[in-house]
mmCIF file of C-alpha atoms in Angstrom:
data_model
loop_
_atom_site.group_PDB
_atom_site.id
_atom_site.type_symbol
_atom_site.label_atom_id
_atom_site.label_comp_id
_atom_site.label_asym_id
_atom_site.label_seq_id
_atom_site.Cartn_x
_atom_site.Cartn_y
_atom_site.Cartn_z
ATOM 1 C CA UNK F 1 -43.149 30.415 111.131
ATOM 2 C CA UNK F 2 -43.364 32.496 114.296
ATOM 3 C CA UNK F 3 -40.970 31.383 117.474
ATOM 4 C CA UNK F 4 -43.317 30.285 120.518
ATOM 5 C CA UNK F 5 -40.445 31.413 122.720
ATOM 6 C CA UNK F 6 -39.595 34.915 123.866
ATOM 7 C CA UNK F 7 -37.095 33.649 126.484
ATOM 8 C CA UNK F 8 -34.152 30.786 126.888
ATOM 9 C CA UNK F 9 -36.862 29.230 129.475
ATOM 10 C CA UNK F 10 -39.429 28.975 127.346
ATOM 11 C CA UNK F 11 -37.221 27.902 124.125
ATOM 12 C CA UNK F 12 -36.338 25.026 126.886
ATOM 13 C CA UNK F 13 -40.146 24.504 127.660
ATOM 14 C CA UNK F 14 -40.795 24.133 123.883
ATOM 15 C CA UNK F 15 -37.747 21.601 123.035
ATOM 16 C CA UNK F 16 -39.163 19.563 125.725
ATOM 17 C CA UNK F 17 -42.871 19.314 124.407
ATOM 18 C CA UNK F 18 -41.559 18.639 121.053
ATOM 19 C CA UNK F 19 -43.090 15.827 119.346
ATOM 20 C CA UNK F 20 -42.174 12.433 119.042
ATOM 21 C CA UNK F 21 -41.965 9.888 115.360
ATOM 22 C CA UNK F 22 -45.064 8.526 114.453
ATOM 23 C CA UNK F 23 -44.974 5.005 115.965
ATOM 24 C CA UNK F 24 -47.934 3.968 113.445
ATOM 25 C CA UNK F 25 -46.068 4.940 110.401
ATOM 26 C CA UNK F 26 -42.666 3.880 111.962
ATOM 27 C CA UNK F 27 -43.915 0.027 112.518
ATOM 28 C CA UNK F 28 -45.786 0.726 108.595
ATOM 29 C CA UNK F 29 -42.430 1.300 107.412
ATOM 30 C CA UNK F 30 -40.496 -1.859 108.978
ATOM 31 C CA UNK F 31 -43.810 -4.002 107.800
ATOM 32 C CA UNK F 32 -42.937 -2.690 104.113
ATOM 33 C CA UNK F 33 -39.115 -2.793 104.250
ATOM 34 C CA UNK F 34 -39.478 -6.464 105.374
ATOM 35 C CA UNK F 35 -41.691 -7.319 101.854
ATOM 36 C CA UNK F 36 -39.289 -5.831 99.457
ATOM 37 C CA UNK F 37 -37.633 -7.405 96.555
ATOM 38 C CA UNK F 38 -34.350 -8.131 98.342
ATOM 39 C CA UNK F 39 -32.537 -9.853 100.576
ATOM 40 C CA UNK F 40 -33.072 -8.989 104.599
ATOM 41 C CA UNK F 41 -30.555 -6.272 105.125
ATOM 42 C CA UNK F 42 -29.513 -6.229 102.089
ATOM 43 C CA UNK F 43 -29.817 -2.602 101.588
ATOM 44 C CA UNK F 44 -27.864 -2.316 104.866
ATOM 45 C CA UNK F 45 -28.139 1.053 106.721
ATOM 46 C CA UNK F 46 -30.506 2.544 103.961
ATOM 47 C CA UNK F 47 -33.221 0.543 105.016
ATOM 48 C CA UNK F 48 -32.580 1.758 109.149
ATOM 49 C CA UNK F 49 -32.686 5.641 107.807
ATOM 50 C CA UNK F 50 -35.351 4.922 105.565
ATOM 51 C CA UNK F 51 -37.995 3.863 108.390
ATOM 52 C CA UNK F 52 -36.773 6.857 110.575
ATOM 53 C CA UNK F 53 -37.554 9.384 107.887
ATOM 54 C CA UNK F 54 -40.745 7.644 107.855
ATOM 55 C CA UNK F 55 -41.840 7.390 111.135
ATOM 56 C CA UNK F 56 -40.885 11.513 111.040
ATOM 57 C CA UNK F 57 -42.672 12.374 108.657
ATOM 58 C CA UNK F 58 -46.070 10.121 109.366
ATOM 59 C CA UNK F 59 -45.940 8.101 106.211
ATOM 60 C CA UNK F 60 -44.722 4.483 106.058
ATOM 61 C CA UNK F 61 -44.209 5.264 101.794
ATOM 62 C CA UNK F 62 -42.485 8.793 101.691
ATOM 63 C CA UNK F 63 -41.213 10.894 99.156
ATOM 64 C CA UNK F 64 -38.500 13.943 99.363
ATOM 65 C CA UNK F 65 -39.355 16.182 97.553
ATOM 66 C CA UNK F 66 -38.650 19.504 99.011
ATOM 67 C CA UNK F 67 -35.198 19.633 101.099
ATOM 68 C CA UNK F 68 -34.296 22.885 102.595
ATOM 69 C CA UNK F 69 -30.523 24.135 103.067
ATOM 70 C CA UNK F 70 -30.382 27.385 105.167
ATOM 71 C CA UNK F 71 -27.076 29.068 106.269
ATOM 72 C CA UNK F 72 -26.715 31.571 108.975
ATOM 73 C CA UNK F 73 -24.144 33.861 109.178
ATOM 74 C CA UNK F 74 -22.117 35.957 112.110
ATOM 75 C CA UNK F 75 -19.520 37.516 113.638
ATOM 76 C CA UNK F 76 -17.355 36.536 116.872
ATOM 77 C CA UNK F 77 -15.633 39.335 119.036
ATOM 78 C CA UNK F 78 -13.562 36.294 120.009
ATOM 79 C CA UNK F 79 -11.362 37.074 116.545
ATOM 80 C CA UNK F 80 -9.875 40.029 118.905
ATOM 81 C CA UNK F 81 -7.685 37.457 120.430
ATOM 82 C CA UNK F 82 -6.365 36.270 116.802
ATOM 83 C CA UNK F 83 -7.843 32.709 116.760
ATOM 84 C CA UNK F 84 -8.479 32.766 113.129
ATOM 85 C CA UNK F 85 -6.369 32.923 109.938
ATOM 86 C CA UNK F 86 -8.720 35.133 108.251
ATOM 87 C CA UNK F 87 -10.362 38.410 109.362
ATOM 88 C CA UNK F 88 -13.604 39.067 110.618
ATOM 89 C CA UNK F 89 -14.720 40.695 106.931
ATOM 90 C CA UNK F 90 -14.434 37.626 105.027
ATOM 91 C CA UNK F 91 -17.923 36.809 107.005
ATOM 92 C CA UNK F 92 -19.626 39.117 105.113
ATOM 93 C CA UNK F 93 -17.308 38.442 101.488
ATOM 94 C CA UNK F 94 -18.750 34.928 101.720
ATOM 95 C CA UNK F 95 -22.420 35.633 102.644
ATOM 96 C CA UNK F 96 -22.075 38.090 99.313
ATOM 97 C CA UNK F 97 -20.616 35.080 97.630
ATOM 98 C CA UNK F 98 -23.667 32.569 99.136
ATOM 99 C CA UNK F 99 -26.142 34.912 97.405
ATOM 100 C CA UNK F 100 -24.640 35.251 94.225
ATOM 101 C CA UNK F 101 -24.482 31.649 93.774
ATOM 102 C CA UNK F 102 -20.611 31.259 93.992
ATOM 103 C CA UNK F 103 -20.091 28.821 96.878
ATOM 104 C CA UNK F 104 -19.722 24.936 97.347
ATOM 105 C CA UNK F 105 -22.687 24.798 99.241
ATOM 106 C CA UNK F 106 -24.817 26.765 96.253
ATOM 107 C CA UNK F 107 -23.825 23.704 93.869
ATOM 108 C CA UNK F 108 -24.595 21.042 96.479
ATOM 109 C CA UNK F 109 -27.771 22.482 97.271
ATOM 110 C CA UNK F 110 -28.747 22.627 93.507
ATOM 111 C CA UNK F 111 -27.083 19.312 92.830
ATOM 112 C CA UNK F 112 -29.725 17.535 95.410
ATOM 113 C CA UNK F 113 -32.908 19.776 94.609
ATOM 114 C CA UNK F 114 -32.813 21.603 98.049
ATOM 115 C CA UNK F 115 -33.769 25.229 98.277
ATOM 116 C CA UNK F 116 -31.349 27.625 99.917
ATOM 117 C CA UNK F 117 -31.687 30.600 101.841
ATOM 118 C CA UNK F 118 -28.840 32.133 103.636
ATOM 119 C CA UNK F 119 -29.054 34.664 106.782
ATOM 120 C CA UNK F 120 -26.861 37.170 107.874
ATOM 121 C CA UNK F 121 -27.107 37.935 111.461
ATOM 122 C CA UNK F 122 -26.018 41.515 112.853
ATOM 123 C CA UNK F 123 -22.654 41.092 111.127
ATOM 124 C CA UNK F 124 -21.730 45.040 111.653
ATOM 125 C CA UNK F 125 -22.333 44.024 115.526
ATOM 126 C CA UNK F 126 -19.918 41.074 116.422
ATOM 127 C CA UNK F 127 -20.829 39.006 119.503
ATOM 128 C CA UNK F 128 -18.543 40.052 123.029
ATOM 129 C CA UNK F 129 -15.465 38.592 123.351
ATOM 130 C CA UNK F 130 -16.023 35.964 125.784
ATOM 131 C CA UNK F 131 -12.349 36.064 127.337
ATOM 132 C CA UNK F 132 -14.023 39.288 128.632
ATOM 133 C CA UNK F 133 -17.734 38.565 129.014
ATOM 134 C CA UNK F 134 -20.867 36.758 127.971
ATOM 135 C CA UNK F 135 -20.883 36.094 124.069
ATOM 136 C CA UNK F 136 -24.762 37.910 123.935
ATOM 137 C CA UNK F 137 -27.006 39.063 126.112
ATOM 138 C CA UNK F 138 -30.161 36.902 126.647
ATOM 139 C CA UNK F 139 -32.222 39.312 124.518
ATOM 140 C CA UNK F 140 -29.468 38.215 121.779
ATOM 141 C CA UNK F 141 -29.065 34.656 122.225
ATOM 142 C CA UNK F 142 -33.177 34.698 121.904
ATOM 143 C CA UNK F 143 -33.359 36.640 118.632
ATOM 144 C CA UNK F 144 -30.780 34.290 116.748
ATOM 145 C CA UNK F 145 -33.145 31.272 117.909
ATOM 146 C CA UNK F 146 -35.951 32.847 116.896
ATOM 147 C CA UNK F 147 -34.727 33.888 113.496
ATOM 148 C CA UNK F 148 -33.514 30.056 113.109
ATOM 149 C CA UNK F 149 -36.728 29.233 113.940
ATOM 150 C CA UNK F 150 -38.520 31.458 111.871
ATOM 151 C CA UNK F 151 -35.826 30.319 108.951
ATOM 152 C CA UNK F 152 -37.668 27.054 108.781
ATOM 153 C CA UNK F 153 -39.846 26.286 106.032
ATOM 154 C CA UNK F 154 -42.988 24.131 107.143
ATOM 155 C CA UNK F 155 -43.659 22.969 103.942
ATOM 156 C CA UNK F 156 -40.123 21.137 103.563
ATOM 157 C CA UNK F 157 -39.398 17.492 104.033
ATOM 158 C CA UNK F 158 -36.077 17.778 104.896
ATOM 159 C CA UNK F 159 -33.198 20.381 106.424
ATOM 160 C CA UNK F 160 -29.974 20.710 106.722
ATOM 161 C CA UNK F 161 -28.514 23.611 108.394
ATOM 162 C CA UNK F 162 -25.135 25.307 107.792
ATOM 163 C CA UNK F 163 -22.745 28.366 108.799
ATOM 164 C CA UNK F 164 -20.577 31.479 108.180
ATOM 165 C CA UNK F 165 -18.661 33.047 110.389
ATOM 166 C CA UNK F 166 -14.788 33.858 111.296
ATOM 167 C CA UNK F 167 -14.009 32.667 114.385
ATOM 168 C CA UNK F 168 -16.851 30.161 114.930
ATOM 169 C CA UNK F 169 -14.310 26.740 115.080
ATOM 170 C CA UNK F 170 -13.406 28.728 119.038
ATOM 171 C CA UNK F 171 -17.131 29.212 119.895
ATOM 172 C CA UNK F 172 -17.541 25.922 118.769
ATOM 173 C CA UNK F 173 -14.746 24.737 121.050
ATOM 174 C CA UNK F 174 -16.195 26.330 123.768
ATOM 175 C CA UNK F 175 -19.426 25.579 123.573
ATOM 176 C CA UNK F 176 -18.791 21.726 123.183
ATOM 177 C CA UNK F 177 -16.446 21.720 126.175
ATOM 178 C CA UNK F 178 -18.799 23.672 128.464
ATOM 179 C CA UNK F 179 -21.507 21.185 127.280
ATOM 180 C CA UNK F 180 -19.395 17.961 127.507
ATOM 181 C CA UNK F 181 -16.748 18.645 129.541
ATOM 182 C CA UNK F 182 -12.902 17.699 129.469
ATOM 183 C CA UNK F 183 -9.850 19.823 128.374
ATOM 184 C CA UNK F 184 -10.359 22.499 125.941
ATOM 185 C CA UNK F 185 -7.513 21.780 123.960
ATOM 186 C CA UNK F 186 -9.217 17.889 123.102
ATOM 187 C CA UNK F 187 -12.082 20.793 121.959
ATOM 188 C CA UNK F 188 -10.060 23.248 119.601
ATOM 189 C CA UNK F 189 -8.925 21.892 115.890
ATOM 190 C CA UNK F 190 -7.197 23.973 113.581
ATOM 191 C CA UNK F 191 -10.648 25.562 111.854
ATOM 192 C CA UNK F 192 -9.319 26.823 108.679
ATOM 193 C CA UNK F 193 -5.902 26.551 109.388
ATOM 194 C CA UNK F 194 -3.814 28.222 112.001
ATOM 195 C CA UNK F 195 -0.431 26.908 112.704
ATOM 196 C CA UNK F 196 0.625 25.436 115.626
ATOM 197 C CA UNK F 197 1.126 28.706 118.072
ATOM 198 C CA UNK F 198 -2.212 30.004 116.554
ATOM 199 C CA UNK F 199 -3.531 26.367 117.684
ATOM 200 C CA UNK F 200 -2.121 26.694 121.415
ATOM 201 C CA UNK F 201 -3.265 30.366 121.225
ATOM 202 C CA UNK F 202 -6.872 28.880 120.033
ATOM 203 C CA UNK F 203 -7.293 26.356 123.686
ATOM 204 C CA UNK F 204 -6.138 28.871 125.856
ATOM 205 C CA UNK F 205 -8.828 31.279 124.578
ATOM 206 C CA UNK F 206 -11.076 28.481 124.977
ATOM 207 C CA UNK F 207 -10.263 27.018 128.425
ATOM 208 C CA UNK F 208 -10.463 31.174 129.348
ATOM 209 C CA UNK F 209 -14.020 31.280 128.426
ATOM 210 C CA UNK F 210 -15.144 28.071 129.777
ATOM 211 C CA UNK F 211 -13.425 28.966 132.985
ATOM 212 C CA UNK F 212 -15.246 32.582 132.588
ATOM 213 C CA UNK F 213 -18.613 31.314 131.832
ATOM 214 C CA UNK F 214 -18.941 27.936 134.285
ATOM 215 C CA UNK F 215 -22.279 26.971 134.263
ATOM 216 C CA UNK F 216 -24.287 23.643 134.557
ATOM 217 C CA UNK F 217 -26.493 25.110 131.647
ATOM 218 C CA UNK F 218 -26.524 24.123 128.431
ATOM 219 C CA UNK F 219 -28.500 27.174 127.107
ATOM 220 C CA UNK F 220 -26.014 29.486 129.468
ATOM 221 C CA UNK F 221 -23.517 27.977 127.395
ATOM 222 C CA UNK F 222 -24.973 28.772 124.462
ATOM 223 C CA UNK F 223 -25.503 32.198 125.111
ATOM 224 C CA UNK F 224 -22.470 33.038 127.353
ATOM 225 C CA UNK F 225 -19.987 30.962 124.736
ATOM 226 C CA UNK F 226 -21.413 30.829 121.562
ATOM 227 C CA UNK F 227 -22.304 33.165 118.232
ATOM 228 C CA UNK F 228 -25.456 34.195 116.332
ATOM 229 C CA UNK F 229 -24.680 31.611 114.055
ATOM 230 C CA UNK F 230 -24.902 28.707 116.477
ATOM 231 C CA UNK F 231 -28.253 29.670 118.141
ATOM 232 C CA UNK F 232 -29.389 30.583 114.935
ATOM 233 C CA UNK F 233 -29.037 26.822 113.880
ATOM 234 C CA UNK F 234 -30.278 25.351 116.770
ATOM 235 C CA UNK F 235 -33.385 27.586 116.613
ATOM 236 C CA UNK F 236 -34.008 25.978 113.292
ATOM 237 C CA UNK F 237 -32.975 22.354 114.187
ATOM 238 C CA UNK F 238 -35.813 22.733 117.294
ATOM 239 C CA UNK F 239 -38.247 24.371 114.782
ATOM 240 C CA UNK F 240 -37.924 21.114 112.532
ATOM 241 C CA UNK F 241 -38.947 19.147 115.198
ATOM 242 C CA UNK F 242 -41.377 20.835 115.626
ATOM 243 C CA UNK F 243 -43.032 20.093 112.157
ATOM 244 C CA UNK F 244 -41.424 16.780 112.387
ATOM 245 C CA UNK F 245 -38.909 17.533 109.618
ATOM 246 C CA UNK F 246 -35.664 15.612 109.718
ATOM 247 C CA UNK F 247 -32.678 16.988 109.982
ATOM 248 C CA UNK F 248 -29.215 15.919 108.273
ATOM 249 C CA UNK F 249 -26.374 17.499 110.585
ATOM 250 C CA UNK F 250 -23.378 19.389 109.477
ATOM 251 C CA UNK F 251 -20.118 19.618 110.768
ATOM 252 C CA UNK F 252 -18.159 20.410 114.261
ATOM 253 C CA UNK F 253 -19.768 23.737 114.281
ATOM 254 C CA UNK F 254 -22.898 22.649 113.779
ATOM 255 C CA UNK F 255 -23.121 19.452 115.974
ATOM 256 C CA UNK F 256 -21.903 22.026 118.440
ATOM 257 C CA UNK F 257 -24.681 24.128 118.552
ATOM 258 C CA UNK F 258 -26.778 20.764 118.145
ATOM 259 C CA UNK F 259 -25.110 19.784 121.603
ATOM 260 C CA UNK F 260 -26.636 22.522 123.577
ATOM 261 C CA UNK F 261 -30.019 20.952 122.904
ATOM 262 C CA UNK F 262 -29.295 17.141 123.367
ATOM 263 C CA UNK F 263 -28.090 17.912 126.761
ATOM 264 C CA UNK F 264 -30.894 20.270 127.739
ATOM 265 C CA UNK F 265 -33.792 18.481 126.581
ATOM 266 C CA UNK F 266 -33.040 14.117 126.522
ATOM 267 C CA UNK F 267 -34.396 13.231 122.921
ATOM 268 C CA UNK F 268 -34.229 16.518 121.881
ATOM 269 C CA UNK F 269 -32.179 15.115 118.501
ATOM 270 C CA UNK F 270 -34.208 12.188 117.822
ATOM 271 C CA UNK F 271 -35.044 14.002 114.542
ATOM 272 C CA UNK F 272 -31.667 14.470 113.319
ATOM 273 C CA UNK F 273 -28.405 12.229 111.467
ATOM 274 C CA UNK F 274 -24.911 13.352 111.036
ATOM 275 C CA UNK F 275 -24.468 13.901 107.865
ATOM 276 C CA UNK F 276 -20.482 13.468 108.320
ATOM 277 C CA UNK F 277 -17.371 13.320 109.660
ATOM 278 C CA UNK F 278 -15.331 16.434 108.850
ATOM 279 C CA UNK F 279 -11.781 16.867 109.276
ATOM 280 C CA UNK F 280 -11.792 19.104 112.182
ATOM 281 C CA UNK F 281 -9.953 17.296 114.916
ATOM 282 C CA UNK F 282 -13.040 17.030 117.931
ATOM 283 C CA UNK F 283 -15.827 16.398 115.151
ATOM 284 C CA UNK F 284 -15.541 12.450 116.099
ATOM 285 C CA UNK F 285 -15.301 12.684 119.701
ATOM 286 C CA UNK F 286 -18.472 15.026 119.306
ATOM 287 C CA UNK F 287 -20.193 12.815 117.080
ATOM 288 C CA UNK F 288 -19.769 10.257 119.616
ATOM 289 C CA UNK F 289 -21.009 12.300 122.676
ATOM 290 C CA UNK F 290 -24.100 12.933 120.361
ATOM 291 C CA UNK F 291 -24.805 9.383 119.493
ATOM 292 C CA UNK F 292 -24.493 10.239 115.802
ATOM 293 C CA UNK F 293 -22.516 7.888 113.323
ATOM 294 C CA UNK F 294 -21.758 9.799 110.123
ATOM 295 C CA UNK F 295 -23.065 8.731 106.838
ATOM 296 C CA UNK F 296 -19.923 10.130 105.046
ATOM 297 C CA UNK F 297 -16.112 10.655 106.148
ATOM 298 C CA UNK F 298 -14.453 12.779 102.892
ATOM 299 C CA UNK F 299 -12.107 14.315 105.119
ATOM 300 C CA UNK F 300 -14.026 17.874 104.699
ATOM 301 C CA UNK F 301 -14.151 20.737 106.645
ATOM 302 C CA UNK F 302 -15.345 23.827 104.802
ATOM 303 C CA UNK F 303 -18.701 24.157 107.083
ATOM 304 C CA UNK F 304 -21.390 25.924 105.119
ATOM 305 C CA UNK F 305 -23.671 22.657 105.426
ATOM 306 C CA UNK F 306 -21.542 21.489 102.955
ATOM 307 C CA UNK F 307 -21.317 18.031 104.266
ATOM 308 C CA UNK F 308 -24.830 17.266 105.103
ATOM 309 C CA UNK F 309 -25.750 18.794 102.102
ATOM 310 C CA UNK F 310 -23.778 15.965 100.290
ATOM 311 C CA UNK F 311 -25.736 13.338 102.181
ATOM 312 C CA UNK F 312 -28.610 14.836 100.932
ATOM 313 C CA UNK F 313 -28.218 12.150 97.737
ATOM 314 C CA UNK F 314 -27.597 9.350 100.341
ATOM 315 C CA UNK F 315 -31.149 9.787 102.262
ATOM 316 C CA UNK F 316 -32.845 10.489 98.625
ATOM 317 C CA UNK F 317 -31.292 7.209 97.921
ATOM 318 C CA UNK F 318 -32.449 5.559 100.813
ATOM 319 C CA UNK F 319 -36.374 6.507 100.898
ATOM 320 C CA UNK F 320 -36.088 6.480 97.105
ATOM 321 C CA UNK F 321 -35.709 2.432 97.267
ATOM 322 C CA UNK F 322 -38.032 1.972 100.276
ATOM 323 C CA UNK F 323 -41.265 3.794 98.519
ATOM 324 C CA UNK F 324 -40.316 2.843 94.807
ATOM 325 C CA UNK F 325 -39.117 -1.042 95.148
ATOM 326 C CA UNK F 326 -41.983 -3.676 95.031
ATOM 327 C CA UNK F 327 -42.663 -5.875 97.520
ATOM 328 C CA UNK F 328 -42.729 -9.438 96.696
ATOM 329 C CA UNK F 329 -45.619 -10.028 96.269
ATOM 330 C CA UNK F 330 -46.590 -6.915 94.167
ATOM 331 C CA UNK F 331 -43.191 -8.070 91.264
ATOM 332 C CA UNK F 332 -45.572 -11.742 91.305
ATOM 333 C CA UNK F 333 -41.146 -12.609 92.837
ATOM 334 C CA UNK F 334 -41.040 -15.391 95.064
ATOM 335 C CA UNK F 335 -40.174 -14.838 99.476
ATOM 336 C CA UNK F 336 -38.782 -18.091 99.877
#
């Protein structure tokens, strides 16, 4: 599916003439939920995600059938300033291990039925360090949402999108504190495990950027303070909305890159849940700033969509009840 965007101004034109849930099937899908063979509320927060996957997808009796996981992978110049506890070439190690099947996310994906297609982006060509100066150029920042975009299979009924990439916990960082403001070290977690002076080393790095890259701009953010990876995923989460496919969100990393297009578009993650709460310190406080409550706290924090792919199961569960229960009146059960 071809990007309608060759610049950040129009990607921001396109978020904001994105479309909107189908009331029609939304108000179809509370009428039905309210004649099934249970107790009101009995099904508890299944029955709320239930009738927003409906209303999304235009059908107050939908199916899931064809879930989509895609992963995007790339490299951060950042790692020069020895935020991470692995190097830069285990990026392209576990993109190597994605394709041959050998990850966590591989067995979750095949676990729930979803399709999987992974995405390495420019890995032999890491993003600037931004300590020293903007993360990509414009013309870079554009191609990664495009190629999210373009990642996006119409035909799908669901997505979740994940990530690769050493050094991406500090973009995240950055990119959620230039977005949402406050100190950088509330921002910075431990990613995949620094100790503590790799931790302090970490929100300096951060605060540096931020301080570097000031701007009032979401999308500057994302350009000026982010990697491949990130645009590349919110390329694809805009791209769902626009074929009103829902979204399950990932992680810190993730949600991060989601943040750049709550706060330039209002709405502009209507279509999406959080699929959980990782383990990475600021995923809460991000979750919160996003509006998002997580179907699932397991204390995780590998990335790779590994999380949302696990909730998967839980939104299978949830329209598999509201389009396969009978009403009342259909199981010849009494109301009351």
């Amino acid at each position: 599916m071809q990007a309608p965007f060759t610049t950040l101004s129009e990607f921001r034109e396109t978020l904001a003439k994105a479309p909107e849930s189908h009331a029609t099937a939304f108000q179809g899908a509370q009428d039905r939920n309210s004649q099934l063979t249970k107790p009101p509320g009995a099904l508890g927060r299944l029955e709320d995600l239930a009738i927003w996957y409906a209303g999304w997808r235009g059908n107050p009796k939908p199916q899931i059938n064809a879930p989509q996981v895609v992963i995007f992978a790339g490299n951060h110049g950042v790692c020069a300033q020895g935020v991470s506890a692995f190097p830069p070439e285990v990026t392209e190690q576990m993109v190597a291990n994605f394709e041959h099947g050998g990850a966590a996310i591989n067995q979750l994906s095949k676990a729930f039925g979803a399709t999987m297609n992974v995405h390495a982006l420019s890995l032999d060509t890491p993003t600037a360090d931004f300590t020293q100066a903007p993360a990509m150029t414009e013309a870079e920042v554009v191609s990664a949402l495009q190629i999210g975009w373009a990642a996006v299979d119409p035909a799908s009924d669901l997505l979740v999108t994940g990530e690769m990439g050493i050094g991406n916990t500090t973009s995240a960082a950055a990119v959620a504190a230039a977005v949402l403001g406050g100190d950088a070290a509330d921002w910075t977690g431990r990613g995949t495990g620094v100790d503590d002076a790799g931790l302090a080393r970490k929100a300096e790095v951060v605060a540096k950027g931020v301080a570097l890259h000031a701007s009032s701009d979401p999308l500057e953010a994302l350009r000026c303070l982010g990697g491949r990876e990130l645009a590349a995923m919110a390329g694809a989460i805009a791209a769902a909305r626009h074929c009103r496919i829902p979204v399950i969100l990932d992680g810190f990393i993730c949600c991060a890159a989601a943040a750049t297009l709550a706060k330039a578009v209002d709405g502009a993650l209507d279509h999406a849940v959080a699929g959980h709460q990782s383990a990475e310190a600021a995923h809460a406080r991000l979750l919160t700033a996003l509006g998002k409550e997580p179907l699932l706290s397991l204390g995780l924090r590998l990335g790779e969509g590994s999380g949302a792919a696990l909730a998967i199961g839980i939104l299978k569960g949830a329209v598999a009840c509201h389009s396969g229960m009978l009403t009342f009146a259909e199981a010849g059960v009494s109301a009351g």
